[in-house]
Structures are given as C-alpha cells and as structure tokens.
PDB file of C-alpha atoms in Angstrom:
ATOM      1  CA  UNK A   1     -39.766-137.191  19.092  1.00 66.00           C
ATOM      2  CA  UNK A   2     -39.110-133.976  20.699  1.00 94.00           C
ATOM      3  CA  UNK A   3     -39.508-133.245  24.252  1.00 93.00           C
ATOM      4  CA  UNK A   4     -42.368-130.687  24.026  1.00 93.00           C
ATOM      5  CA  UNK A   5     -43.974-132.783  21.628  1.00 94.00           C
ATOM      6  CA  UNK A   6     -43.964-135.689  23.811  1.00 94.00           C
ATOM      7  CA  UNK A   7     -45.240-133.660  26.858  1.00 94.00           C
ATOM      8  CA  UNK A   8     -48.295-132.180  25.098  1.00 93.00           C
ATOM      9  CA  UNK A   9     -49.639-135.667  23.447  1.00 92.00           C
ATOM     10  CA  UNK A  10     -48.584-138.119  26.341  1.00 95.00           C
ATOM     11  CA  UNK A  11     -51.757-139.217  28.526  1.00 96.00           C
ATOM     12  CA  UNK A  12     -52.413-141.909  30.527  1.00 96.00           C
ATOM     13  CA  UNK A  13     -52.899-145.012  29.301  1.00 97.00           C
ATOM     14  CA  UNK A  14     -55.653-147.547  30.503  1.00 96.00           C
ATOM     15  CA  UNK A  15     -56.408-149.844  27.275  1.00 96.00           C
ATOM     16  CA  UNK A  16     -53.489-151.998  26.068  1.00 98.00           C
ATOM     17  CA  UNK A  17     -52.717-153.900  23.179  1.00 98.00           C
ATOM     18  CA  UNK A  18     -52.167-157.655  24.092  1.00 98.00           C
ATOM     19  CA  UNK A  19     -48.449-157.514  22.691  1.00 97.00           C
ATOM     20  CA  UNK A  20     -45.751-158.153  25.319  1.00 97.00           C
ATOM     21  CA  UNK A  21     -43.113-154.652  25.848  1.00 97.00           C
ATOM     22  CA  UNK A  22     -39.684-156.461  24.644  1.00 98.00           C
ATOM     23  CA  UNK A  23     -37.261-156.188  27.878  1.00 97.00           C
ATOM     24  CA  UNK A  24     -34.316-153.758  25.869  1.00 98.00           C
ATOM     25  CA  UNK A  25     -37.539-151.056  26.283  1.00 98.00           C
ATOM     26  CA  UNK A  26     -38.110-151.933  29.911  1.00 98.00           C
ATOM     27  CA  UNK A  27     -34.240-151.303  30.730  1.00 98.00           C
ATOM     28  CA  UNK A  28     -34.507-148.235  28.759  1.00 98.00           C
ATOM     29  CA  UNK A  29     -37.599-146.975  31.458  1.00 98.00           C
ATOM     30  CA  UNK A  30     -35.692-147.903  34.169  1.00 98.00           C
ATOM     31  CA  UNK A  31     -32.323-146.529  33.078  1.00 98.00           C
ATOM     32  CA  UNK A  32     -33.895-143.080  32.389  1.00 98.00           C
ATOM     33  CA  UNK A  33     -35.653-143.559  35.995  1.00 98.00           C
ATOM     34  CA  UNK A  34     -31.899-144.069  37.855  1.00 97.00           C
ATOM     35  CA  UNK A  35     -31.120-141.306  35.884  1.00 98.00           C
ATOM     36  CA  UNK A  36     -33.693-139.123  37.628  1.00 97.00           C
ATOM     37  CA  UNK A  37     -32.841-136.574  40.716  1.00 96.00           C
ATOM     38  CA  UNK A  38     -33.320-137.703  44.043  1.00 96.00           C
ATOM     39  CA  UNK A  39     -33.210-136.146  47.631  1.00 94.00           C
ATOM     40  CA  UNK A  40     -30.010-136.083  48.491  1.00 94.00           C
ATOM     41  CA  UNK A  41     -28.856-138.364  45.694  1.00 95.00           C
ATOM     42  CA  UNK A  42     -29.866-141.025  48.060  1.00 95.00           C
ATOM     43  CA  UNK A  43     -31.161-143.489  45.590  1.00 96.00           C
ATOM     44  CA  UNK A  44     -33.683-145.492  48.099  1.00 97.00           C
ATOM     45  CA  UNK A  45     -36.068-146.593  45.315  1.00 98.00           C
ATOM     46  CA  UNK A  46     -35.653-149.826  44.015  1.00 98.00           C
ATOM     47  CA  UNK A  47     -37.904-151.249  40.983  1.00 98.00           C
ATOM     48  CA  UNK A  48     -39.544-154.869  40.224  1.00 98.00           C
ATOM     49  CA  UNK A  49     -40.425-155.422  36.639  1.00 98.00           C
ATOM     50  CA  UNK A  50     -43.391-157.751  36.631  1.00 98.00           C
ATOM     51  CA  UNK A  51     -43.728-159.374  32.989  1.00 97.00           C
ATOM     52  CA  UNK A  52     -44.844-163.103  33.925  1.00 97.00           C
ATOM     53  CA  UNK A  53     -48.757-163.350  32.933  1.00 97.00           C
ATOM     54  CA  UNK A  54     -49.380-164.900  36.717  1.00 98.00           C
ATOM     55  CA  UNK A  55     -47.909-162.358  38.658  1.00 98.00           C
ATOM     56  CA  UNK A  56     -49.289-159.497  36.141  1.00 98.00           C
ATOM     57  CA  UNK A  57     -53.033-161.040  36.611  1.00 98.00           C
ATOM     58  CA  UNK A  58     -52.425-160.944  39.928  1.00 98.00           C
ATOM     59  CA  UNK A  59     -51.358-157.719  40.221  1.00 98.00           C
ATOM     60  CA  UNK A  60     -53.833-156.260  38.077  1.00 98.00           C
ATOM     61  CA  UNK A  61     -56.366-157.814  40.627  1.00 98.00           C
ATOM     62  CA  UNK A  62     -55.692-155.948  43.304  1.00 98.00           C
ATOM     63  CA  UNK A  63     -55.453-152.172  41.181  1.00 97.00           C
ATOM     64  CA  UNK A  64     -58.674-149.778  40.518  1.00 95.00           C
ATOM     65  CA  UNK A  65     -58.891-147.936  37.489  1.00 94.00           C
ATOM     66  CA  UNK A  66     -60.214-144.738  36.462  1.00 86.00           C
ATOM     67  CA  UNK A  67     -62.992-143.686  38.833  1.00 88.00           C
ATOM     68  CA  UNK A  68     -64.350-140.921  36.995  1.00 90.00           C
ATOM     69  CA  UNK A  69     -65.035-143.232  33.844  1.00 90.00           C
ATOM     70  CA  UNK A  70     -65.578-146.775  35.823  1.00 87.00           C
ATOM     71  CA  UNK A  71     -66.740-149.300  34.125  1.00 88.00           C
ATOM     72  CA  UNK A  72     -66.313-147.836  30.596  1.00 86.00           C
ATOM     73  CA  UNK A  73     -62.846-147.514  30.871  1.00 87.00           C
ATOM     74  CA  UNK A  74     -61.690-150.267  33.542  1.00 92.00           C
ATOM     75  CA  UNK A  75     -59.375-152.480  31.641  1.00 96.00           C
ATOM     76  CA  UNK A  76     -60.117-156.335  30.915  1.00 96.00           C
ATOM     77  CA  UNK A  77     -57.772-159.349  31.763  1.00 97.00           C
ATOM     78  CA  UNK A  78     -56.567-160.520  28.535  1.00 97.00           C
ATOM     79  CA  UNK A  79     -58.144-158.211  26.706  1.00 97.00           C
ATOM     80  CA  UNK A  80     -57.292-154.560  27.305  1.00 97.00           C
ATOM     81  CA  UNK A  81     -55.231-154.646  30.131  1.00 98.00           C
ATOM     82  CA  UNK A  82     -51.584-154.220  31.028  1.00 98.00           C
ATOM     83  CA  UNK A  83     -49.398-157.271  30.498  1.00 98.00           C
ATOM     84  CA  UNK A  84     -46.615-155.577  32.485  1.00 98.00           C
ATOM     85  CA  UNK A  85     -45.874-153.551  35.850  1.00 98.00           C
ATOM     86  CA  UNK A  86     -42.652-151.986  37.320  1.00 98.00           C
ATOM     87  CA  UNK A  87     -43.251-151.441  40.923  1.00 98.00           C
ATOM     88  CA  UNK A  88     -41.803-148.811  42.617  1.00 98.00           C
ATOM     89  CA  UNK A  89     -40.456-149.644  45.897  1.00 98.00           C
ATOM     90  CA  UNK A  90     -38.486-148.062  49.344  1.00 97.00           C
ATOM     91  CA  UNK A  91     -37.577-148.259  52.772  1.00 97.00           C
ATOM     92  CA  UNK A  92     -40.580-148.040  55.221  1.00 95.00           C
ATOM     93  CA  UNK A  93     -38.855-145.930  57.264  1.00 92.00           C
ATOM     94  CA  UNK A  94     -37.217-143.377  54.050  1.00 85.00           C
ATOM     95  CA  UNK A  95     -39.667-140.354  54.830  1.00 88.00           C
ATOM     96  CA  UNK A  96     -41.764-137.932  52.399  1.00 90.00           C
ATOM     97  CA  UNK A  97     -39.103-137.316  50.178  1.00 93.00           C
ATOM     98  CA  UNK A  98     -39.615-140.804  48.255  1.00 96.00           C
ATOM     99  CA  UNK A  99     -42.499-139.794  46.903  1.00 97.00           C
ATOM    100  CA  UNK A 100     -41.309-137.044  45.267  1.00 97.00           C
ATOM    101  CA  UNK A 101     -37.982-139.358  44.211  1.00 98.00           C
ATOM    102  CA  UNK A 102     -41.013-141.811  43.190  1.00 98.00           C
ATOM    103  CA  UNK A 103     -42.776-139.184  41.113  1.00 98.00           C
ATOM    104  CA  UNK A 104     -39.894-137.944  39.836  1.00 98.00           C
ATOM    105  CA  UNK A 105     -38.859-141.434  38.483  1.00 98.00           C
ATOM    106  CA  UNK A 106     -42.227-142.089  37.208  1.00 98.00           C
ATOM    107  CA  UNK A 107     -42.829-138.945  35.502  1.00 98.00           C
ATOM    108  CA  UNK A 108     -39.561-139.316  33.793  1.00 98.00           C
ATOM    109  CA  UNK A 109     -39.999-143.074  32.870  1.00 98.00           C
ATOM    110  CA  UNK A 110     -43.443-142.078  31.086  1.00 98.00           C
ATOM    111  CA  UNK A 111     -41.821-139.185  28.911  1.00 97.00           C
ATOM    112  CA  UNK A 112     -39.393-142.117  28.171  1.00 97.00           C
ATOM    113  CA  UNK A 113     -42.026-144.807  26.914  1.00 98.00           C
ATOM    114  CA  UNK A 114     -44.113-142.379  24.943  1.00 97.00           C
ATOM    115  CA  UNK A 115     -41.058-141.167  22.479  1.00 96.00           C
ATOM    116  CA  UNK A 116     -41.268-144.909  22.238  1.00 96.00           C
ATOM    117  CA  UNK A 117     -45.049-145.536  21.324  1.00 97.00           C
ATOM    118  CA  UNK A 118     -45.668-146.864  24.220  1.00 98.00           C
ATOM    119  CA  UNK A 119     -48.380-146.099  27.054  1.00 98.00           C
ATOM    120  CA  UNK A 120     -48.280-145.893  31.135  1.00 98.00           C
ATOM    121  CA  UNK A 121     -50.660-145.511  34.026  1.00 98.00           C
ATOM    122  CA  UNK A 122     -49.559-144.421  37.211  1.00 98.00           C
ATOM    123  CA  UNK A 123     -51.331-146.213  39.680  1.00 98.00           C
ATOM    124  CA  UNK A 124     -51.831-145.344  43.198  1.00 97.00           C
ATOM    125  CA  UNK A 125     -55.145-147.055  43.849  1.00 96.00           C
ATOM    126  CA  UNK A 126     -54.097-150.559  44.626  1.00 98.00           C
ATOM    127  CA  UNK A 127     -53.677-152.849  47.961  1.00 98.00           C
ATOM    128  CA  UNK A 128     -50.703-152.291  48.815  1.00 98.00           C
ATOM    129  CA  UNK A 129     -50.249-154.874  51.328  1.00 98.00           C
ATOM    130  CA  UNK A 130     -51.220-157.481  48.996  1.00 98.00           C
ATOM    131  CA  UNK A 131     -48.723-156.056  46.409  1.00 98.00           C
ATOM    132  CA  UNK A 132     -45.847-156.259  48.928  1.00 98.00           C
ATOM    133  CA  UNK A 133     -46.863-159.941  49.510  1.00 98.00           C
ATOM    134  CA  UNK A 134     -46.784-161.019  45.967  1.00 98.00           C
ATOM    135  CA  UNK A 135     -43.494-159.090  45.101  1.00 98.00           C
ATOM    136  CA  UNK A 136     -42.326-161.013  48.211  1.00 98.00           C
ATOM    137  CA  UNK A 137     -40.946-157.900  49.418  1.00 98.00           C
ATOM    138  CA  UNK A 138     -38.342-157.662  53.124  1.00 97.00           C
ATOM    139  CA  UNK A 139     -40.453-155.947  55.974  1.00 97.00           C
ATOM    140  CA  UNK A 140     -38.281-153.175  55.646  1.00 97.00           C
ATOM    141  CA  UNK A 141     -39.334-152.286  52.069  1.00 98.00           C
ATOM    142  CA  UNK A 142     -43.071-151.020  50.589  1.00 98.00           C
ATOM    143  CA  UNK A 143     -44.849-151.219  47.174  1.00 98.00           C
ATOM    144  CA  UNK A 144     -45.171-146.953  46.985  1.00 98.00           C
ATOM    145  CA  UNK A 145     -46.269-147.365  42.550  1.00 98.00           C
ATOM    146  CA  UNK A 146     -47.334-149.310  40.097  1.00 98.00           C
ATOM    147  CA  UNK A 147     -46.765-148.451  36.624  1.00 98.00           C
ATOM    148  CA  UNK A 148     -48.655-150.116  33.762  1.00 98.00           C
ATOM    149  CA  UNK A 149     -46.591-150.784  30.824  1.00 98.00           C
ATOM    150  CA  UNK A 150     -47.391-151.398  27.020  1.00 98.00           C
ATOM    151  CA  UNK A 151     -48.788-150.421  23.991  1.00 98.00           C
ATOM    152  CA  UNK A 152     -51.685-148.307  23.832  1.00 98.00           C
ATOM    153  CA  UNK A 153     -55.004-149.324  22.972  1.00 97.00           C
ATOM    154  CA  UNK A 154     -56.813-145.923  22.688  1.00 96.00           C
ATOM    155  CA  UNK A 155     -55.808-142.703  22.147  1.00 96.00           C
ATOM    156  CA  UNK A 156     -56.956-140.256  25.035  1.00 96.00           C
ATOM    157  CA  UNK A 157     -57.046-136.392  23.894  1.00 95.00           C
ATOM    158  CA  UNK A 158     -56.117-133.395  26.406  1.00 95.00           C
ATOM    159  CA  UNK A 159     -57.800-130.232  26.287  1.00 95.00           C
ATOM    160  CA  UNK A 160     -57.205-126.870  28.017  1.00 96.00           C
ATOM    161  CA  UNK A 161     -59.857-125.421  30.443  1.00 96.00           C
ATOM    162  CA  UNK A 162     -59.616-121.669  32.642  1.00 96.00           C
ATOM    163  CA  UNK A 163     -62.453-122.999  35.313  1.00 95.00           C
ATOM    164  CA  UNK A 164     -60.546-125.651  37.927  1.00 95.00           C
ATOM    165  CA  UNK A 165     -64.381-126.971  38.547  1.00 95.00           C
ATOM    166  CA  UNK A 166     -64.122-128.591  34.596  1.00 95.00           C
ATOM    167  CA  UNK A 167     -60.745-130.661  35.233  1.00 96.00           C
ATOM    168  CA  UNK A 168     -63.138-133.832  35.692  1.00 95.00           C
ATOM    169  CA  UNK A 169     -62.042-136.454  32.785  1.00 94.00           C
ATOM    170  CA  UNK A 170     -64.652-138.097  30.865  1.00 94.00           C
ATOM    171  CA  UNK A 171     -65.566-140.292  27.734  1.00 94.00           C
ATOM    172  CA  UNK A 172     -67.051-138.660  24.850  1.00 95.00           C
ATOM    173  CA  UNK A 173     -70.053-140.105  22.750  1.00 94.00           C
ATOM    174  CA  UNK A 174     -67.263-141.926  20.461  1.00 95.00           C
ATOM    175  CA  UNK A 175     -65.533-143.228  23.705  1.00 93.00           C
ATOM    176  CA  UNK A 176     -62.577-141.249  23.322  1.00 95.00           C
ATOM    177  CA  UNK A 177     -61.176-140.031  26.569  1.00 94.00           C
ATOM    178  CA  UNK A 178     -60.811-136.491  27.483  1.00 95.00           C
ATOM    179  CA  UNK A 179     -58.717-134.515  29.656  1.00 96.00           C
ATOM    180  CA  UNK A 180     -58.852-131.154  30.789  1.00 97.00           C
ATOM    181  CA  UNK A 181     -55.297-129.526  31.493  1.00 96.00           C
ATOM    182  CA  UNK A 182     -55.768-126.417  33.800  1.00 97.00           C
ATOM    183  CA  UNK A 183     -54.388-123.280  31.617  1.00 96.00           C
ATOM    184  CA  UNK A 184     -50.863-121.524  33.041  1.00 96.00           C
ATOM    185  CA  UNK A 185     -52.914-118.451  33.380  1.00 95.00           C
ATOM    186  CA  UNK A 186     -55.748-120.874  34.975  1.00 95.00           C
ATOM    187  CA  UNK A 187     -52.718-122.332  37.458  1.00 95.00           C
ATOM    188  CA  UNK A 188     -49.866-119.736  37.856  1.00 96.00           C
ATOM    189  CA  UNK A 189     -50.235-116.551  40.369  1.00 94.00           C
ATOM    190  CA  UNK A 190     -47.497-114.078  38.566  1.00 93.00           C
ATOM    191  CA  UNK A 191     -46.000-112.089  41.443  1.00 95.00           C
TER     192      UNK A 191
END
C-alpha cells in the first residue's frame, strides 16, 4: 500500500476480530518502531508485547475507551476487544522527550500495521500503576502506552471539517464511526 494511501484511510481501531496477530507481524511493529528517531538517538523506550489471554484481560481491565462514543463503542472481552498490547515503556527519570520518542514510535508502528490490514488504538487512558504492576516492571521504569493490536472489526471513516468546534467523533445512525480531520487551511497559519 502506499504511504499516502495508508495515512488517509488509517483510523483508530476499537472493535477487533477475535483472531490472534501471528508474532512475524508483531516483530515487524516493533522493528519499524526501533527504526523510529529519537532524542538524541538515545533509545530509552523499551516495549512488552502482551499476547497471553490472562495478561491481555487484565490489561484491558484497567484501559477506558472512547469517551465521546462510551458505551456504543467500548470494546467487549472476548468479543470485540484487543487480544494483544505492546506497552511502551522508559526510565522514570528520562524527561519530556520520551513522549515524543513514544509518539514517534507509535505513530510509526500504526502506519506499519495498517499496510498490513491490521488495526491499533493508542491508549493513554489506563492505570498506569496497575499496568506497571502486571508487566512486573523495575521501579526505575513506567508503562508511558498501550497499543491495541489486531484485526479490525469496523471500519471508522474520516472526514474533513474548517470549524475546530466540529472535531468531536461520533457514531452515525448505521454505527459507523466518524472522524473529523481539521483542514490544512483549518490548521496551518501561512506566514
């Protein structure tokens, strides 16, 4: 798939097919992710691929999901929802930079997965203390991401707005997700 192709149709994915993500497509997300620039090439992020069904349940416990469109479009345990996560993790004490290096990695491993048909959502809204107790993480290290994994179960559509008040996402009367993308002209001052 070509890149601008992949940029234009890739949205976030909260509905998953109950099909496992074989682990050669896992190591292809995180080798595009240690590919990805860094501050300072300093490479502080380290990544924990969570594929067994206990520790995914338990993860997905402790995650929210889509406030604009909750409960219509929070996912269900064995039914809709992820059946993998690769946390994103760094030093406590590695500053603001990491999550840019973090965003940077995600954003990349998400253009990766969609030329591959498959689906991520970036999460931000979880406990993070209770992820960095069951990845069993050092004291020195925190949870900063999670990214759901897998095959997509719907099919959410972006659209192009000029008013920032109408970026709200929403379901439509066929529940097909929306979301408004903020035009260049809308976004860009030209100087």
């Amino acid at each position: 798939m070509e890149l601008e192709q992949i940029v234009r149709s890739r949205r976030t994915i909260r509905r998953y097919l109950q099909k496992p993500v074989p682990e050669r497509e896992l190591r292809r997300l995180l080798e595009f992710a240690r590919l990805t620039s860094c501050g300072g090439n300093r490479q502080l992020l380290r990544f924990i691929v969570a594929r067994t069904p206990e520790l995914v349940q338990k993860l997905f416990a402790i995650t929210a999901w889509a406030g604009l469109v909750r409960p219509r479009r929070t996912p269900e345990w064995g039914v809709s929802a992820p059946l993998c996560f690769i946390a994103v993790t760094a030093p406590r004490e590695g500053g603001e930079i990491l999550h840019a290096d973090a965003g940077a990695a995600i954003q990349t491993m998400q253009l990766a997965a969609a030329d591959r048909g498959l689906g991520c959502c970036w999460l931000g809204a979880f406990d993070h203390g209770a992820a960095d107790r069951l990845l069993e993480l050092p004291p020195e290290r925190k949870t900063l991401y999670l990214l759901a994994a897998g095959y997509p179960g719907e099919a959410p559509v972006s659209e192009t707005t000029e008013d920032p008040a109408q970026v709200a996402y929403y379901l439509d009367d066929k529940d097909v997700l929306h979301v408004p993308k903020l035009s260049v002209d809308a976004l860009a001052d030209w100087r």
